[in-house]
PDB file of C-alpha atoms in Angstrom:
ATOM      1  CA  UNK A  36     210.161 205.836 221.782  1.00 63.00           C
ATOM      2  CA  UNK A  37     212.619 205.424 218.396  1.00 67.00           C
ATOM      3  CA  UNK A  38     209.260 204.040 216.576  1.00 73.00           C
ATOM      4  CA  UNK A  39     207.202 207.103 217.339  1.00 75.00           C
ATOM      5  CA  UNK A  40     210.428 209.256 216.783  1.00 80.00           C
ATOM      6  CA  UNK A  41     211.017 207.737 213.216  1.00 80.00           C
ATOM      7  CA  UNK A  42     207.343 209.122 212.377  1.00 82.00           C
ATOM      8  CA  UNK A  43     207.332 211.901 213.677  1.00 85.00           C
ATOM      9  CA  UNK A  44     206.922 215.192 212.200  1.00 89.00           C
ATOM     10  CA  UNK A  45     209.143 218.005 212.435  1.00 91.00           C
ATOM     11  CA  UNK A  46     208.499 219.216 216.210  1.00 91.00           C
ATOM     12  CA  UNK A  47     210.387 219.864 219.782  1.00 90.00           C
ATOM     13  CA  UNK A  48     209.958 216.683 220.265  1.00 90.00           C
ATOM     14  CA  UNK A  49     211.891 215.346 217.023  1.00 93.00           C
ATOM     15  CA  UNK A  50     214.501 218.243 217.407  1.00 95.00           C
ATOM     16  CA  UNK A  51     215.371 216.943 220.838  1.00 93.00           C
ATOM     17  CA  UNK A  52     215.408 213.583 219.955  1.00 93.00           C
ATOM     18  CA  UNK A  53     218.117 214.508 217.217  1.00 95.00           C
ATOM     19  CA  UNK A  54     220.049 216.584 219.527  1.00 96.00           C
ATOM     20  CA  UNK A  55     220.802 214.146 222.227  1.00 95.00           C
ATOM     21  CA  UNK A  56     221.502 211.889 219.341  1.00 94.00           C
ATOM     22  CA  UNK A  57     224.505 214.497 218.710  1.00 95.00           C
ATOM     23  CA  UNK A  58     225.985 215.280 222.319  1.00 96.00           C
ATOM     24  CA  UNK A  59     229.038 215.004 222.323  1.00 96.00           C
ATOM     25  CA  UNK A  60     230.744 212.101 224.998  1.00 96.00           C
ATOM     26  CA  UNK A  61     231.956 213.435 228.564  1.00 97.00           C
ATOM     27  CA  UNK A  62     230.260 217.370 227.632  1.00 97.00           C
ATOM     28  CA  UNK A  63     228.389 218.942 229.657  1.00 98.00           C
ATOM     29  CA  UNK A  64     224.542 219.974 228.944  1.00 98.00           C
ATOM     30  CA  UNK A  65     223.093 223.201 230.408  1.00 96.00           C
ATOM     31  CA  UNK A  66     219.094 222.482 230.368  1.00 95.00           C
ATOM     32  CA  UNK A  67     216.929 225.855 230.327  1.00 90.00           C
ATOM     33  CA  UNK A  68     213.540 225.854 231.501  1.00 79.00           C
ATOM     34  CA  UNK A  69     210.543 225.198 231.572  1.00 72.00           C
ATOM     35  CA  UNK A  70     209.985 223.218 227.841  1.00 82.00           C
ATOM     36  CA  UNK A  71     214.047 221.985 227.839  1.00 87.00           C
ATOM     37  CA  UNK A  72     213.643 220.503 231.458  1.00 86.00           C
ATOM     38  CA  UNK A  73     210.433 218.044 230.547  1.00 84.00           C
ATOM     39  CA  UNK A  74     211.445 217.158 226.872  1.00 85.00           C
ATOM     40  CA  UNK A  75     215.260 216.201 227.918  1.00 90.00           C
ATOM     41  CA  UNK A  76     213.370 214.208 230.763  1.00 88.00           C
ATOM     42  CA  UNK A  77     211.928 211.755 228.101  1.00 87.00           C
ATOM     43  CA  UNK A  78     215.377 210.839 226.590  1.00 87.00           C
ATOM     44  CA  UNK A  79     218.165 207.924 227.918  1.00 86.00           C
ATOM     45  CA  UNK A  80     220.885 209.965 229.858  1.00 87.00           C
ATOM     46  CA  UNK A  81     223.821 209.662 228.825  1.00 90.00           C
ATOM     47  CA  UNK A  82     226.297 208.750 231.984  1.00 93.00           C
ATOM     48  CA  UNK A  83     229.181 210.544 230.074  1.00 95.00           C
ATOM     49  CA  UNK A  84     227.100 213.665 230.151  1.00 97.00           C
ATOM     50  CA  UNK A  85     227.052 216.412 232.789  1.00 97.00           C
ATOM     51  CA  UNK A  86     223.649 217.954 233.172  1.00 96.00           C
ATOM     52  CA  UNK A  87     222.851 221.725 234.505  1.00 95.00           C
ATOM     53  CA  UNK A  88     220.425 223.627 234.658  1.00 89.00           C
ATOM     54  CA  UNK A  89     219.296 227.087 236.234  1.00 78.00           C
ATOM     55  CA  UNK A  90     215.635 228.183 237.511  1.00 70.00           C
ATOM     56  CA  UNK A  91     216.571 232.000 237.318  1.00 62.00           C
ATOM     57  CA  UNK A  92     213.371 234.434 238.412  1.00 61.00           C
ATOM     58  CA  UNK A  93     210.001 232.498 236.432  1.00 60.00           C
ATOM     59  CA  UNK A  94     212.641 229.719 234.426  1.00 61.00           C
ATOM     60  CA  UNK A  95     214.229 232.786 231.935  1.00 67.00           C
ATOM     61  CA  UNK A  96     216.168 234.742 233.866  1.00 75.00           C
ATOM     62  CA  UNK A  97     219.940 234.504 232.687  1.00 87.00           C
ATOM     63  CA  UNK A  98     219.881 231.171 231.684  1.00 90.00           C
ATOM     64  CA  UNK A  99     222.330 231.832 228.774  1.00 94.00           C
ATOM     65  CA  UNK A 100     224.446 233.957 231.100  1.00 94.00           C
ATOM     66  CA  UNK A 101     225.168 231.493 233.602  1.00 93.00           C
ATOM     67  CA  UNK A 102     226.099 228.445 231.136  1.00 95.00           C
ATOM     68  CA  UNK A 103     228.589 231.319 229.174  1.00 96.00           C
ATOM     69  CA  UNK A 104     229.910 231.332 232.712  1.00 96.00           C
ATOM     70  CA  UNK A 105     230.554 228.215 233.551  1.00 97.00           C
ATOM     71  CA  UNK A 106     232.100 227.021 229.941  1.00 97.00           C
ATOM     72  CA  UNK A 107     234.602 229.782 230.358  1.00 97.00           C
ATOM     73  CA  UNK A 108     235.537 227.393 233.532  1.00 97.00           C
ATOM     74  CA  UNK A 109     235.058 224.025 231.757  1.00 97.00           C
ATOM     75  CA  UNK A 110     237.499 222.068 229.422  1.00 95.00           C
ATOM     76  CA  UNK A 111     234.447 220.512 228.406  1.00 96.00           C
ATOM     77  CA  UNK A 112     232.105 221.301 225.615  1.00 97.00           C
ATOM     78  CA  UNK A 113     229.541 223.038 227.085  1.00 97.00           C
ATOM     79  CA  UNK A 114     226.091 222.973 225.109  1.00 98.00           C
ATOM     80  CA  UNK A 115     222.752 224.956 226.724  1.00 97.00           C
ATOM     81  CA  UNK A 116     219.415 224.443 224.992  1.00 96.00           C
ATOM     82  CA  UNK A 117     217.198 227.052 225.641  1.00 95.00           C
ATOM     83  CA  UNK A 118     214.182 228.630 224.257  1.00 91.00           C
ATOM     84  CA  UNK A 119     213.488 231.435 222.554  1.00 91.00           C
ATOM     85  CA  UNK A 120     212.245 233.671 225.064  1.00 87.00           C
ATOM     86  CA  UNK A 121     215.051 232.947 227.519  1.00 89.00           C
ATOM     87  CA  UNK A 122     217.280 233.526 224.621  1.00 93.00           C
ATOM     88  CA  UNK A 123     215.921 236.871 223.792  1.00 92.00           C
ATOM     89  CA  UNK A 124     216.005 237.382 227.627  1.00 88.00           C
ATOM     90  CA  UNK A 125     219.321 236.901 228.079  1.00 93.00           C
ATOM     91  CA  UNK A 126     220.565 237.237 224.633  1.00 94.00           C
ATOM     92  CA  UNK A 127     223.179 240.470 226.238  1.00 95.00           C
ATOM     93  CA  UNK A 128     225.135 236.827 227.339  1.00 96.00           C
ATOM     94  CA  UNK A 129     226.674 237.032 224.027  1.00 97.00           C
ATOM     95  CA  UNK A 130     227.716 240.323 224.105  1.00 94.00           C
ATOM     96  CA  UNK A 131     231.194 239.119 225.917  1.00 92.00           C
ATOM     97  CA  UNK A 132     234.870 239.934 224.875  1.00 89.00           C
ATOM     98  CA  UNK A 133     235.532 236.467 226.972  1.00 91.00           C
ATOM     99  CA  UNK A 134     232.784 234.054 225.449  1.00 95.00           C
ATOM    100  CA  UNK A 135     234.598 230.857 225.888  1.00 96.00           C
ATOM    101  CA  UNK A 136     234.999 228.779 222.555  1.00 96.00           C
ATOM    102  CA  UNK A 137     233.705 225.587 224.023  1.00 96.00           C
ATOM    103  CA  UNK A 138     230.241 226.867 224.473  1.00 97.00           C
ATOM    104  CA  UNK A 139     227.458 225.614 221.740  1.00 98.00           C
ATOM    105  CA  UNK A 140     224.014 227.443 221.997  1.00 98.00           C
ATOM    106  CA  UNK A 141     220.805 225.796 220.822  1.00 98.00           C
ATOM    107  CA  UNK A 142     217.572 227.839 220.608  1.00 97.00           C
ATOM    108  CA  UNK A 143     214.323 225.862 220.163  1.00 94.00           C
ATOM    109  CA  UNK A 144     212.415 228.881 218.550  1.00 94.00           C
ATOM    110  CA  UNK A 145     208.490 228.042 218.465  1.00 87.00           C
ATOM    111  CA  UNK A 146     207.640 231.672 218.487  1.00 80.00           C
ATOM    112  CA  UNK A 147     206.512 231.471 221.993  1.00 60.00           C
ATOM    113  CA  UNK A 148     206.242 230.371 225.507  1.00 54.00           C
ATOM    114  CA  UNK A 149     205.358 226.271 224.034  1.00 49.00           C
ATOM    115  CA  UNK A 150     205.110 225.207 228.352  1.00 54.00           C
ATOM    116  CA  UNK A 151     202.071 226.682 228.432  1.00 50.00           C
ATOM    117  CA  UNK A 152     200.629 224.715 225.856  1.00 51.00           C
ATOM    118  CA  UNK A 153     202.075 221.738 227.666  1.00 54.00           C
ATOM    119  CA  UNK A 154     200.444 222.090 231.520  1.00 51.00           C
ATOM    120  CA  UNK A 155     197.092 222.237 233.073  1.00 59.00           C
ATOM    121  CA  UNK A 156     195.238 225.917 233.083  1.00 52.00           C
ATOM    122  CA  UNK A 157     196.936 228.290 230.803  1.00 50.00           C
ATOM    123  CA  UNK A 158     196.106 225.841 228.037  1.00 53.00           C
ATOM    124  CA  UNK A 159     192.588 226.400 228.484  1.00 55.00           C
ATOM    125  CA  UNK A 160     192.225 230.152 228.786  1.00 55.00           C
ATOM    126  CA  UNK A 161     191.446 232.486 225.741  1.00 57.00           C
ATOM    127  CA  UNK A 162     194.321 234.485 226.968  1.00 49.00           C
ATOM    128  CA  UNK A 163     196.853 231.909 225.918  1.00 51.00           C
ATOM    129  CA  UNK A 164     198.507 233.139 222.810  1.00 52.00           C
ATOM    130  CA  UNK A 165     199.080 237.050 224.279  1.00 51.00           C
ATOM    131  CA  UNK A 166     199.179 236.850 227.169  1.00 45.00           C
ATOM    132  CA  UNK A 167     200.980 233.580 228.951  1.00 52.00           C
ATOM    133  CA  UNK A 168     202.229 232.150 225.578  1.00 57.00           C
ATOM    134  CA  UNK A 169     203.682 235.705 224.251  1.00 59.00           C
ATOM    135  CA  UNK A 170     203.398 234.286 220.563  1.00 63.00           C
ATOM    136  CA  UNK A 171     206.287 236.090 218.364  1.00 68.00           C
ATOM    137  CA  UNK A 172     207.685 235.946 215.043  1.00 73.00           C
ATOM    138  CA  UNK A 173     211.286 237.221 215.743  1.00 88.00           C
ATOM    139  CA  UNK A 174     214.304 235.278 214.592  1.00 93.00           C
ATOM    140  CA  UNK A 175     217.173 234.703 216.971  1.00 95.00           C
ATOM    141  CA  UNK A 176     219.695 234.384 214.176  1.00 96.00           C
ATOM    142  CA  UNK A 177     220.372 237.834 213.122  1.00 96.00           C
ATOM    143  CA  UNK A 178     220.752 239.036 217.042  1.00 96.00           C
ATOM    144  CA  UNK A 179     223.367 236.586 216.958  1.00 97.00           C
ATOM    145  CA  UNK A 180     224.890 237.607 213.754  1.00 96.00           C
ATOM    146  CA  UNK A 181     225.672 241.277 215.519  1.00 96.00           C
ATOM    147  CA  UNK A 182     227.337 239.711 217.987  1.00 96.00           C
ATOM    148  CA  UNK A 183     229.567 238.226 215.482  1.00 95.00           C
ATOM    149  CA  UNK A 184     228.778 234.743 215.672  1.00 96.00           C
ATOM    150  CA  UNK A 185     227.534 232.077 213.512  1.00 95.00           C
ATOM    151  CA  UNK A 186     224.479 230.608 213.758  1.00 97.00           C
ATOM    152  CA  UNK A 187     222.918 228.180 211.645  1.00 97.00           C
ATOM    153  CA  UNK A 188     219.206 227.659 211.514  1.00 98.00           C
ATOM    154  CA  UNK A 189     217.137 224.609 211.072  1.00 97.00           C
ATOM    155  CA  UNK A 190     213.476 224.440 209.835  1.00 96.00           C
ATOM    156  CA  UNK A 191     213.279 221.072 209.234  1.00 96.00           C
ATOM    157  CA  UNK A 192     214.983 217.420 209.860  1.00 95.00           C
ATOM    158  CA  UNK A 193     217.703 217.185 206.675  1.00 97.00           C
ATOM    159  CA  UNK A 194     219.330 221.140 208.283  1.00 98.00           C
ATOM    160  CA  UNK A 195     218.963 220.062 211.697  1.00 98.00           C
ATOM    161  CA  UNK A 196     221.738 216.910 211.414  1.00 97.00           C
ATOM    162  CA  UNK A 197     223.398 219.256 209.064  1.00 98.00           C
ATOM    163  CA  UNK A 198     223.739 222.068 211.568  1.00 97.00           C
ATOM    164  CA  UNK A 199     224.253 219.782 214.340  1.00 98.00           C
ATOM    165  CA  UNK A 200     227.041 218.135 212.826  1.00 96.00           C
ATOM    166  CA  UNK A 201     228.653 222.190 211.615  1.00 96.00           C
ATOM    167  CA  UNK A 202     228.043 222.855 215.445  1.00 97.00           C
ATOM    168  CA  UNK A 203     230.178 220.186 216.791  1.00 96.00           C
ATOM    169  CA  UNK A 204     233.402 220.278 214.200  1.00 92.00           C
ATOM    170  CA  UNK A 205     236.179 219.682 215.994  1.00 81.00           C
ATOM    171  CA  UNK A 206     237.884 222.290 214.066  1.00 75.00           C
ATOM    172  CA  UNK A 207     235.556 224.992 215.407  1.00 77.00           C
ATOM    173  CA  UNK A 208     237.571 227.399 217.509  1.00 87.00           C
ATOM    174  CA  UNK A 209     234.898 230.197 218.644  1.00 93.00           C
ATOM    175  CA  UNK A 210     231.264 229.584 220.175  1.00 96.00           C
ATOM    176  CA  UNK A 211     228.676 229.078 217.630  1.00 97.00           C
ATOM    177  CA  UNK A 212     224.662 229.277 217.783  1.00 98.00           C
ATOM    178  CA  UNK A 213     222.173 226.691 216.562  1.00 98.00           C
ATOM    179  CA  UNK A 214     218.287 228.441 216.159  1.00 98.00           C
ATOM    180  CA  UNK A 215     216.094 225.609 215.135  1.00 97.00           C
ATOM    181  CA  UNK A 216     212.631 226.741 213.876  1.00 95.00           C
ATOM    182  CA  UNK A 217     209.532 224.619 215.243  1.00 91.00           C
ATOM    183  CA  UNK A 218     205.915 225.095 214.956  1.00 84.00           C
ATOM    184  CA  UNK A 219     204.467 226.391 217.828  1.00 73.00           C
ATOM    185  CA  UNK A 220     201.236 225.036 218.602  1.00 72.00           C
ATOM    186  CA  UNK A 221     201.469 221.805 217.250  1.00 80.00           C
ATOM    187  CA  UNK A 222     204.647 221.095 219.046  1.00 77.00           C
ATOM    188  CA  UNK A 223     201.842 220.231 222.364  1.00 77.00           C
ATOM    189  CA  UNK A 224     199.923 218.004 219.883  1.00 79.00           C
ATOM    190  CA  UNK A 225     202.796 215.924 219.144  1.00 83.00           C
ATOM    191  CA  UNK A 226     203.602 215.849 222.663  1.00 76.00           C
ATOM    192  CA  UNK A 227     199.964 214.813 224.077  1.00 78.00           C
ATOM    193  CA  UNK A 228     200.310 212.011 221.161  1.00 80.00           C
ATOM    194  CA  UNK A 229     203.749 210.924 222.433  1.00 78.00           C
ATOM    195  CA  UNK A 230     202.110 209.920 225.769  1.00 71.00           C
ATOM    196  CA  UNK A 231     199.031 208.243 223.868  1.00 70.00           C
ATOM    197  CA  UNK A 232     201.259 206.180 222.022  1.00 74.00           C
ATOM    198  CA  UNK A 233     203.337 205.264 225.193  1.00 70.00           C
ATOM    199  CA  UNK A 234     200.157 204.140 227.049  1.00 69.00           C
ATOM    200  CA  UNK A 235     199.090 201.787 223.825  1.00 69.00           C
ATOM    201  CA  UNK A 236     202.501 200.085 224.020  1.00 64.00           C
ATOM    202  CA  UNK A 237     201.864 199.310 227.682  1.00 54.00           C
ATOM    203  CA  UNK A 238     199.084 197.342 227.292  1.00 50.00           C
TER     204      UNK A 238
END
């Protein structure tokens, strides 16, 4: 897993690997779905971590809203990964005179729906892209900017430790955004070639 991470291209699949490198001990981690769910699945839990996550109506549905929620509860650090469709979905979470300081938002922005580049069937159909994948080229962090919060972006490795380490500071006293930048379709490439390389080092 750390050999085929250390040669890995800049992907999901390297982005999450980094992240759960940077969790903060005894935090808790709200997991969106569908992509989040399966990629935080191939990772070592941490037992100091608490992990959440929320279906909502067809895995979007106010995702953001409910982690904002239950931060402005915790003590803890609260961090939510989500993609960029949730995130656009729910986005209105931000727009909150209470948004609790402890909350860190990470947005894995392929520029679509990436799960259905992942499972069986909508993979295969020639109405991928429009019409299951909903391919985009919006940016999350300007939405976030007129909210007035920061968000730092990452398009490749060296920004992503260097926003990940700016997200946690311990001197950070509001809720700040990560919006790391991926590329869409190969993100499933690398991810079908994770599973290849798995089944070599079984035999």
């Amino acid at each position: 897993h750390i050999l085929y991470l250390q040669n890995c291209e800049f992907s999901d699949m390297l982005a999450f690997g980094l992240i759960f490198a940077h969790l903060p001990d005894d935090s808790v981690l709200h997991l969106s779905n569908s992509s989040p769910v399966r990629y935080a699945q191939l990772f070592q839990g941490k037992s100091s971590l608490l992990y959440l996550s929320n279906r909502g109506t067809s895995g979007i549905d106010g995702v953001l809203s409910s982690a904002a929620g239950y931060a402005f509860l915790s003590s803890r650090i609260n961090t939510v990964i989500i993609g960029d469709l949730a995130f656009f979905y729910d986005s209105n979470a931000l727009w909150n005179r209470h948004l609790p300081p402890n909350l860190r938002v990470i947005i894995i922005n392929n520029g679509g729906g990436g799960i259905f580049r992942l499972i069986d069937g909508p993979a295969e159909k020639s109405l991928l892209e429009e019409h299951f994948e909903a391919r985009h080229a919006m940016q999350a962090a300007p939405l976030v900017q007129a909210y007035g919060l920061e968000c730092f972006v990452a398009e490749n490795e060296k920004e992503l430790e260097a926003g990940l380490q700016e997200l946690y500071k311990d001197s950070r006293g509001k809720a700040a955004v990560l919006e790391i930048r991926t590329p869409g379709p190969q993100n499933a490439e690398i991810f079908q070639k994770y599973f290849h390389y798995i089944r070599g080092q079984e035999k």
